[in-house]
Amino acid sequence: MPRLSIPSCVLTRRTGIRLCVDYRALNAMTVSDNFPMEEAVDLIQSIGEVNVITTLDLLKGYWAIPMDLECKELTSFKTHRQQYQFKVMSFGLKNVSATFQRVINRALSQYRNFSRAYIDDIVVYSENWEEHMIHLETILCELRELNFAVNLKK
């Protein structure tokens, strides 16, 4: 049983319920991960002039990345029923954006000549439609291999 418990609450939304965990105290004690994040403007400029662009939004991308075993206990929270801990990265933790960017950069590193990522937004770009279909299929297959899902509503 975890030795600590982070405050949490459940909010009711139009789209359902949402678990909110208050990681402020944990984040205050967490050493910052200073992974270099490119600015969105710089990413757009690095693409240059192309003819076809598709943007992909990853659905709950943080949940595709497992938590390190030693970190799981730190995410422990209690409800009226029992105590839980996250098995995957949770929104609100201090370093999840940097960790996610590192993972997605590594995943797409061999495709940098036709794709870029800014956290959970991926841009695929090409000179023509034929090439673009191949590029899209390549990126979507890579994302599927890593258990990432694309938000088709966006």
PDB file of C-alpha atoms in Angstrom:
ATOM      1  CA  MET A   1       0.000   0.000   0.000  1.00  0.00           C
ATOM      2  CA  PRO A   2       1.405   3.422  -0.930  1.00  0.00           C
ATOM      3  CA  ARG A   3       2.587   5.571   1.974  1.00  0.00           C
ATOM      4  CA  LEU A   4       1.241   8.837   0.618  1.00  0.00           C
ATOM      5  CA  SER A   5      -1.925  10.073  -0.970  1.00  0.00           C
ATOM      6  CA  ILE A   6      -2.380  13.091  -3.230  1.00  0.00           C
ATOM      7  CA  PRO A   7      -5.639  15.082  -2.838  1.00  0.00           C
ATOM      8  CA  SER A   8      -8.160  14.410  -5.592  1.00  0.00           C
ATOM      9  CA  CYS A   9     -11.750  15.102  -6.596  1.00  0.00           C
ATOM     10  CA  VAL A  10     -14.155  14.094  -9.329  1.00  0.00           C
ATOM     11  CA  LEU A  11     -15.779  16.799 -11.449  1.00  0.00           C
ATOM     12  CA  THR A  12     -18.940  16.325 -13.459  1.00  0.00           C
ATOM     13  CA  ARG A  13     -18.759  17.670 -17.006  1.00  0.00           C
ATOM     14  CA  ARG A  14     -21.162  17.700 -19.965  1.00  0.00           C
ATOM     15  CA  THR A  15     -19.081  14.946 -21.521  1.00  0.00           C
ATOM     16  CA  GLY A  16     -18.914  12.825 -18.376  1.00  0.00           C
ATOM     17  CA  ILE A  17     -16.850  12.815 -15.216  1.00  0.00           C
ATOM     18  CA  ARG A  18     -13.252  13.942 -14.829  1.00  0.00           C
ATOM     19  CA  LEU A  19     -10.764  12.920 -12.180  1.00  0.00           C
ATOM     20  CA  CYS A  20      -8.650  15.829 -10.920  1.00  0.00           C
ATOM     21  CA  VAL A  21      -5.545  15.076  -8.877  1.00  0.00           C
ATOM     22  CA  ASP A  22      -3.793  17.985  -7.133  1.00  0.00           C
ATOM     23  CA  TYR A  23      -0.098  17.469  -7.844  1.00  0.00           C
ATOM     24  CA  ARG A  24       1.022  20.942  -6.673  1.00  0.00           C
ATOM     25  CA  ALA A  25       2.910  19.676  -3.602  1.00  0.00           C
ATOM     26  CA  LEU A  26       4.551  16.837  -5.550  1.00  0.00           C
ATOM     27  CA  ASN A  27       5.441  19.179  -8.424  1.00  0.00           C
ATOM     28  CA  ALA A  28       7.058  21.630  -5.995  1.00  0.00           C
ATOM     29  CA  MET A  29       9.453  18.869  -4.882  1.00  0.00           C
ATOM     30  CA  THR A  30      10.099  17.514  -8.377  1.00  0.00           C
ATOM     31  CA  VAL A  31      13.363  18.352 -10.133  1.00  0.00           C
ATOM     32  CA  SER A  32      12.574  20.006 -13.470  1.00  0.00           C
ATOM     33  CA  ASP A  33      13.307  18.101 -16.657  1.00  0.00           C
ATOM     34  CA  ASN A  34      14.799  20.788 -18.877  1.00  0.00           C
ATOM     35  CA  PHE A  35      14.371  18.874 -22.112  1.00  0.00           C
ATOM     36  CA  PRO A  36      14.652  21.443 -24.915  1.00  0.00           C
ATOM     37  CA  MET A  37      11.251  22.060 -26.458  1.00  0.00           C
ATOM     38  CA  GLU A  38      11.127  23.769 -29.829  1.00  0.00           C
ATOM     39  CA  GLU A  39       8.737  26.675 -30.138  1.00  0.00           C
ATOM     40  CA  ALA A  40       5.726  25.976 -32.369  1.00  0.00           C
ATOM     41  CA  VAL A  41       6.704  28.897 -34.617  1.00  0.00           C
ATOM     42  CA  ASP A  42      10.190  27.425 -35.117  1.00  0.00           C
ATOM     43  CA  LEU A  43       8.686  24.049 -36.001  1.00  0.00           C
ATOM     44  CA  ILE A  44       6.418  25.629 -38.598  1.00  0.00           C
ATOM     45  CA  GLN A  45       9.308  27.565 -40.122  1.00  0.00           C
ATOM     46  CA  SER A  46      11.477  24.429 -40.258  1.00  0.00           C
ATOM     47  CA  ILE A  47       8.912  22.722 -42.492  1.00  0.00           C
ATOM     48  CA  GLY A  48       9.516  25.201 -45.290  1.00  0.00           C
ATOM     49  CA  GLU A  49       7.309  25.376 -48.346  1.00  0.00           C
ATOM     50  CA  VAL A  50       5.391  22.192 -49.057  1.00  0.00           C
ATOM     51  CA  ASN A  51       2.180  21.457 -50.940  1.00  0.00           C
ATOM     52  CA  VAL A  52       0.353  19.024 -48.636  1.00  0.00           C
ATOM     53  CA  ILE A  53       0.077  19.174 -44.839  1.00  0.00           C
ATOM     54  CA  THR A  54      -1.871  17.028 -42.369  1.00  0.00           C
ATOM     55  CA  THR A  55      -2.024  17.655 -38.643  1.00  0.00           C
ATOM     56  CA  LEU A  56      -2.657  14.795 -36.244  1.00  0.00           C
ATOM     57  CA  ASP A  57      -3.743  15.212 -32.637  1.00  0.00           C
ATOM     58  CA  LEU A  58      -2.916  12.317 -30.350  1.00  0.00           C
ATOM     59  CA  LEU A  59      -5.747  11.141 -28.123  1.00  0.00           C
ATOM     60  CA  LYS A  60      -4.764  10.905 -24.450  1.00  0.00           C
ATOM     61  CA  GLY A  61      -1.138  10.607 -25.515  1.00  0.00           C
ATOM     62  CA  TYR A  62       0.219  10.708 -21.966  1.00  0.00           C
ATOM     63  CA  TRP A  63      -1.669   7.508 -21.215  1.00  0.00           C
ATOM     64  CA  ALA A  64       0.361   5.609 -23.807  1.00  0.00           C
ATOM     65  CA  ILE A  65       3.530   6.079 -21.752  1.00  0.00           C
ATOM     66  CA  PRO A  66       3.995   3.804 -18.717  1.00  0.00           C
ATOM     67  CA  MET A  67       5.134   5.347 -15.429  1.00  0.00           C
ATOM     68  CA  ASP A  68       8.481   4.236 -14.046  1.00  0.00           C
ATOM     69  CA  LEU A  69       7.913   1.754 -11.225  1.00  0.00           C
ATOM     70  CA  GLU A  70       9.541   4.005  -8.621  1.00  0.00           C
ATOM     71  CA  CYS A  71       7.273   6.898  -9.644  1.00  0.00           C
ATOM     72  CA  LYS A  72       3.927   5.088  -9.537  1.00  0.00           C
ATOM     73  CA  GLU A  73       3.633   5.336  -5.755  1.00  0.00           C
ATOM     74  CA  LEU A  74       4.143   9.097  -5.948  1.00  0.00           C
ATOM     75  CA  THR A  75       0.937   9.414  -7.992  1.00  0.00           C
ATOM     76  CA  SER A  76      -1.154   7.651  -5.357  1.00  0.00           C
ATOM     77  CA  PHE A  77      -4.562   9.196  -4.633  1.00  0.00           C
ATOM     78  CA  LYS A  78      -7.571   8.151  -2.577  1.00  0.00           C
ATOM     79  CA  THR A  79     -11.273   8.117  -3.351  1.00  0.00           C
ATOM     80  CA  HIS A  80     -14.183   7.205  -1.097  1.00  0.00           C
ATOM     81  CA  ARG A  81     -13.717   3.604  -2.241  1.00  0.00           C
ATOM     82  CA  GLN A  82      -9.988   2.924  -2.131  1.00  0.00           C
ATOM     83  CA  GLN A  83      -6.497   4.140  -2.974  1.00  0.00           C
ATOM     84  CA  TYR A  84      -5.161   4.131  -6.544  1.00  0.00           C
ATOM     85  CA  GLN A  85      -1.971   4.990  -8.368  1.00  0.00           C
ATOM     86  CA  PHE A  86      -1.334   5.730 -12.016  1.00  0.00           C
ATOM     87  CA  LYS A  87       0.272   3.074 -14.207  1.00  0.00           C
ATOM     88  CA  VAL A  88       0.699   5.598 -17.028  1.00  0.00           C
ATOM     89  CA  MET A  89       1.731   9.242 -17.134  1.00  0.00           C
ATOM     90  CA  SER A  90      -0.894  11.487 -15.615  1.00  0.00           C
ATOM     91  CA  PHE A  91      -1.860  14.960 -16.767  1.00  0.00           C
ATOM     92  CA  GLY A  92      -0.732  17.559 -14.245  1.00  0.00           C
ATOM     93  CA  LEU A  93       2.628  16.075 -13.310  1.00  0.00           C
ATOM     94  CA  LYS A  94       5.443  18.595 -13.696  1.00  0.00           C
ATOM     95  CA  ASN A  95       7.595  16.802 -16.251  1.00  0.00           C
ATOM     96  CA  VAL A  96       5.055  14.954 -18.401  1.00  0.00           C
ATOM     97  CA  SER A  97       5.301  17.414 -21.303  1.00  0.00           C
ATOM     98  CA  ALA A  98       9.086  17.103 -21.451  1.00  0.00           C
ATOM     99  CA  THR A  99       8.933  13.313 -21.111  1.00  0.00           C
ATOM    100  CA  PHE A 100       6.248  13.068 -23.771  1.00  0.00           C
ATOM    101  CA  GLN A 101       8.185  15.324 -26.163  1.00  0.00           C
ATOM    102  CA  ARG A 102      11.301  13.193 -25.678  1.00  0.00           C
ATOM    103  CA  VAL A 103       9.352   9.992 -26.434  1.00  0.00           C
ATOM    104  CA  ILE A 104       7.597  11.383 -29.514  1.00  0.00           C
ATOM    105  CA  ASN A 105      10.812  12.949 -30.849  1.00  0.00           C
ATOM    106  CA  ARG A 106      12.582   9.608 -30.532  1.00  0.00           C
ATOM    107  CA  ALA A 107       9.674   7.809 -32.211  1.00  0.00           C
ATOM    108  CA  LEU A 108       9.631  10.192 -35.173  1.00  0.00           C
ATOM    109  CA  SER A 109      13.378  10.846 -35.414  1.00  0.00           C
ATOM    110  CA  GLN A 110      13.840   8.782 -38.578  1.00  0.00           C
ATOM    111  CA  TYR A 111      10.963  10.680 -40.244  1.00  0.00           C
ATOM    112  CA  ARG A 112      12.113  14.260 -39.579  1.00  0.00           C
ATOM    113  CA  ASN A 113      12.275  14.996 -43.298  1.00  0.00           C
ATOM    114  CA  PHE A 114       8.446  14.813 -43.448  1.00  0.00           C
ATOM    115  CA  SER A 115       7.112  15.081 -39.880  1.00  0.00           C
ATOM    116  CA  ARG A 116       7.430  17.208 -36.755  1.00  0.00           C
ATOM    117  CA  ALA A 117       5.795  17.002 -33.343  1.00  0.00           C
ATOM    118  CA  TYR A 118       4.916  19.588 -30.750  1.00  0.00           C
ATOM    119  CA  ILE A 119       3.894  17.566 -27.716  1.00  0.00           C
ATOM    120  CA  ASP A 120       0.753  15.697 -28.878  1.00  0.00           C
ATOM    121  CA  ASP A 121       0.316  17.524 -32.201  1.00  0.00           C
ATOM    122  CA  ILE A 122       2.060  15.981 -35.191  1.00  0.00           C
ATOM    123  CA  VAL A 123       2.471  17.607 -38.586  1.00  0.00           C
ATOM    124  CA  VAL A 124       3.056  15.437 -41.650  1.00  0.00           C
ATOM    125  CA  TYR A 125       4.074  17.312 -44.802  1.00  0.00           C
ATOM    126  CA  SER A 126       4.904  16.397 -48.374  1.00  0.00           C
ATOM    127  CA  GLU A 127       5.492  17.782 -51.855  1.00  0.00           C
ATOM    128  CA  ASN A 128       2.578  15.887 -53.468  1.00  0.00           C
ATOM    129  CA  TRP A 129      -0.426  13.690 -52.637  1.00  0.00           C
ATOM    130  CA  GLU A 130       1.182  10.378 -53.617  1.00  0.00           C
ATOM    131  CA  GLU A 131       4.149  11.014 -51.370  1.00  0.00           C
ATOM    132  CA  HIS A 132       1.835  12.310 -48.647  1.00  0.00           C
ATOM    133  CA  MET A 133      -0.221   9.110 -48.523  1.00  0.00           C
ATOM    134  CA  ILE A 134       2.986   7.114 -48.015  1.00  0.00           C
ATOM    135  CA  HIS A 135       4.199   9.532 -45.331  1.00  0.00           C
ATOM    136  CA  LEU A 136       0.854   9.440 -43.503  1.00  0.00           C
ATOM    137  CA  GLU A 137       0.734   5.652 -43.552  1.00  0.00           C
ATOM    138  CA  THR A 138       4.299   5.501 -42.238  1.00  0.00           C
ATOM    139  CA  ILE A 139       3.567   7.858 -39.335  1.00  0.00           C
ATOM    140  CA  LEU A 140       0.241   6.229 -38.466  1.00  0.00           C
ATOM    141  CA  CYS A 141       1.862   2.772 -38.404  1.00  0.00           C
ATOM    142  CA  GLU A 142       4.651   4.072 -36.156  1.00  0.00           C
ATOM    143  CA  LEU A 143       2.112   5.642 -33.794  1.00  0.00           C
ATOM    144  CA  ARG A 144       0.090   2.420 -33.673  1.00  0.00           C
ATOM    145  CA  GLU A 145       3.248   0.428 -32.833  1.00  0.00           C
ATOM    146  CA  LEU A 146       3.763   2.732 -29.838  1.00  0.00           C
ATOM    147  CA  ASN A 147       0.100   2.448 -28.712  1.00  0.00           C
ATOM    148  CA  PHE A 148      -0.726   6.052 -29.586  1.00  0.00           C
ATOM    149  CA  ALA A 149      -4.214   6.813 -30.874  1.00  0.00           C
ATOM    150  CA  VAL A 150      -5.124   9.704 -33.163  1.00  0.00           C
ATOM    151  CA  ASN A 151      -8.093  11.908 -32.288  1.00  0.00           C
ATOM    152  CA  LEU A 152     -10.219  11.643 -35.435  1.00  0.00           C
ATOM    153  CA  LYS A 153     -12.603  14.393 -34.275  1.00  0.00           C
ATOM    154  CA  LYS A 154      -9.955  17.095 -34.647  1.00  0.00           C
TER     155      LYS A 154
END
